[in-house]
Amino acid sequence: MKNIDSYGHVSGSSVYVDDIPEITGTLHAVPIYSSVAHARILNIDITRAKNAEGVVDVFMAKDIPGENQIGGILPDEPLFAEDEVHFIGQPIAVIIAISHFAAREARNLVEIEYEELEVVIDPREAKKKGHLLFPPRTFANGDLKKGIEESEYLFSGSVESGGQEHLYIETQGSYAIPQENKKIKIICSTQGPTIVQKTAARVLGLQMHNIEVDVTRLGGAFGGKEDQATAWAVMAALAVYKLKKPVKLILDRDDDILITGKRHPYSSDFIIGLDKDLKIKSYEVTYYQNGGAAADLSPAIMERTLFHATNSYFIPNVKATAFSCRTNIVPFTAFRGFGAPQAMFVIESAIAHAARELGIDKSLIQERNLFKPGDSFHYGQVCNSGNAMKSWGTLQSQYNVEAEKQRVREFNLNNTFLKKGISIMPICFGISFTKTPMNQARALVHVYQDGSIGISSGAVEMGQGVNTKLIQVASAAFNIDYSRVKIESTNTTRVANTSPTAASTGADLNGKALQIACNEIVDRLKRKAAEILQADQEDIRIKNEEVFVGNKASGLYWDELVETAFLSRVKLSEVGHYTTPVIDFDKTIEKGHPFAYHVYGTAMTIVHLDCIKGTYAIDSVKIIHDSGSNVFKSIDRGQIEGGLVQGIGWMTLEELKYDNKGILLADSLSKYKVPDIYMAPLSIEISALETDGDELALLKSKAVGEPPFMYGIGAYFALQNAIEAFNPNYRPNYDAPLTPEKVLLGLYEVK
Ligand code: LUZ
Ligand code: MOS
């Protein structure tokens, strides 16, 4: 099925928050934020701003009727700073005016006096000073000491990976509208409508039922709107509460880049031990997560880093420790992969380093240590699919990896200033929120008396195509045409207590809830059909909108059946509730079965490098992806291609630089380079690994949102491979992104 939004997106008729026609009298809000990274606030003078033309009011911490707190996991983040600021971009107030422009102009008239304090931006330095956001955690299995004893070779090193700006096309935004009896409706670009609802209620001192959150679609999110859409929504709601007028807050791009969280930078140390047969016997890793100034989602992200410490490899003795370090930068947040890419880059670097020291091809170590059925992850869950090896093997045979490697070698022999590089990147990603209670969802289905259908769920459409998948699921459950099914907006009054659409679980959780609701109604309709046709209910099928008794067409069609059911007062609405079975995790021992299943895959990346300029291009990426039954082919292909290119950007071009005063240097698109169409691989080939899929995946088609991001890590190692082909003195370090500048330095590095 084609993405239902494709026409709207291409023609420009799809509606985003800022496209909603404004109600007369709508006011505009712009946040006022700290211009220094760490300081005591001595004085805030809003008099001039308040008197400026077009300004209606300015709200600060003292104007909050409820709690000045928006922290989702830990209560450590005020909506508005009161006495101290902890990062550049930390909100201090919100200015409300008759136009966005007037609010923005008046912002320059707010005078804030600071007494500057010490700024820490480096996570290792923060750790040394004891600035942790929450206690560290260690995941371990086996016996590390024994593993080291059994290791013939031991290698150690450090790895850096940088942050990443989400750069969703639609910036953060909300439109809050007063409703009668002091209730508030918030139309919001968020992955987590319930988080917005709950936080707005908390800040305004209201019960949750007073706040309605509605989401039609997002112009991208990538994790950036999992919980960081909340602050802006709550500011708009606060202004509505105070002024009883509709209030819109849409962040300008420059503000959005500066004041919203991004992917966490990590700094890590590893010690890897291998025996003579290249079996990895021990792996000790320490992650210093740069958490920024408040916890935000860092505890969950750090947890996922620990879960994915060994990527697709079975390692019998592991000790992985993570520290979340508090620094004076914007709180870092969810971003596609959620801490797993950072972990995978470390293990891949450790293997690359070992291979280089041993003078062998990295793939030899990778291949020898892939998970086999029956191996268990270091956190206890058993890996039964064998798909790590299957995807690796399929890549080798389908794309003849050895021949490609030979071709690269020959190219490099025949070219002096142009070099190619090749890498193989396996991935393994656990599907489920690592916090077990979040793995639940609901869907609401109405069958209207004319046979058309309306469905609602907790899933948020953010470009990933979940709405299309849900329509496909409903039409399959009823066996009727897609055109009969309409998907409604995601709304907290229709579907309550939703988990954010995140962790690649949106389609699985909400789709399964939808199936449950649809099947209930199907059962009732079959009962009715059996009655009408005087047949056994067991023999009733609905096929292509017609009722069959056994294999015999009955002449009773869908619309007629629905109408008759309605007239006989059959219940034609249902709520489905789904919770993922089997999962659990015991944090006291850091062991359990946290994931419904894992998604695997293997990618081969070939790059070429201009050794005079240091510039490069990705020639091709060939992917064997563990899709399961692969029923959402074109949508999933879009996710795999998009994830791959985003991962390549993180590993190569996107350099999120801060100076030591905590100033973001890469604060615009002229300074922060994201992949464009020229940077995308010249060719991307994707093949689905033929597997049975998984019962816990929607229609056995596995979750696809995040896993492909990590194929992008292959670009880093392919580039290193190309640099080495040019410069025998190159000593690779593991410091992503590998920008053209760093490549050039590597090309001409001397001993
Ligand atoms: N969000 C979350 C996520 O709250 N928990 C998770 O485990 C997760 N994983 C990936 C992406 N977002
Ligand atoms: Mo996410 S990183 O699945 O919000």
Coordinates of N, CA and C and ligand atoms in Angstrom, one line a residue, residues 191 222-226 297 334-338 501-504 706, ligand 2:
Q191 N 5.7 13.6 19.8 CA 5.6 12.2 19.7 C 4.9 11.6 21.0
F222 N 12.3 12.2 15.0 CA 13.6 11.4 15.2 C 13.9 11.3 16.7
G223 N 13.0 11.4 17.6 CA 13.3 11.3 19.0 C 13.3 12.7 19.6
G224 N 13.5 13.8 18.8 CA 13.6 15.1 19.3 C 12.3 15.6 19.9
K225 N 11.2 14.9 19.6 CA 9.9 15.3 20.1 C 9.3 14.3 21.0
E226 N 10.2 13.4 21.5 CA 9.6 12.3 22.4 C 9.2 13.0 23.7
L297 N 15.7 12.3 29.2 CA 15.6 10.9 29.0 C 16.9 10.1 29.1
A334 N 16.4 12.0 23.4 CA 16.2 10.8 22.5 C 16.6 11.2 21.0
F335 N 17.3 10.3 20.4 CA 17.5 10.5 18.9 C 17.6 9.0 18.4
R336 N 16.8 8.7 17.4 CA 16.9 7.5 16.6 C 18.1 6.6 17.0
G337 N 17.8 5.5 17.7 CA 18.8 4.6 18.2 C 19.0 4.7 19.7
F338 N 18.8 5.9 20.2 CA 18.6 6.0 21.7 C 19.7 5.4 22.5
T501 N 5.2 7.7 20.8 CA 5.6 6.9 19.6 C 7.1 7.0 19.5
A502 N 7.7 5.9 19.9 CA 9.2 5.9 20.0 C 9.6 4.4 20.2
A503 N 10.9 4.3 20.2 CA 11.5 2.9 20.4 C 11.2 2.0 19.3
S504 N 10.9 2.5 18.1 CA 10.5 1.7 17.0 C 9.2 0.9 17.2
E706 N 14.3 2.4 13.9 CA 15.7 2.8 14.4 C 16.8 1.9 13.9
Ligands
MOS2 MO1 12.8 7.7 19.7 S1 14.8 8.0 19.7 O1 12.3 6.3 19.2 O2 11.9 8.9 20.2

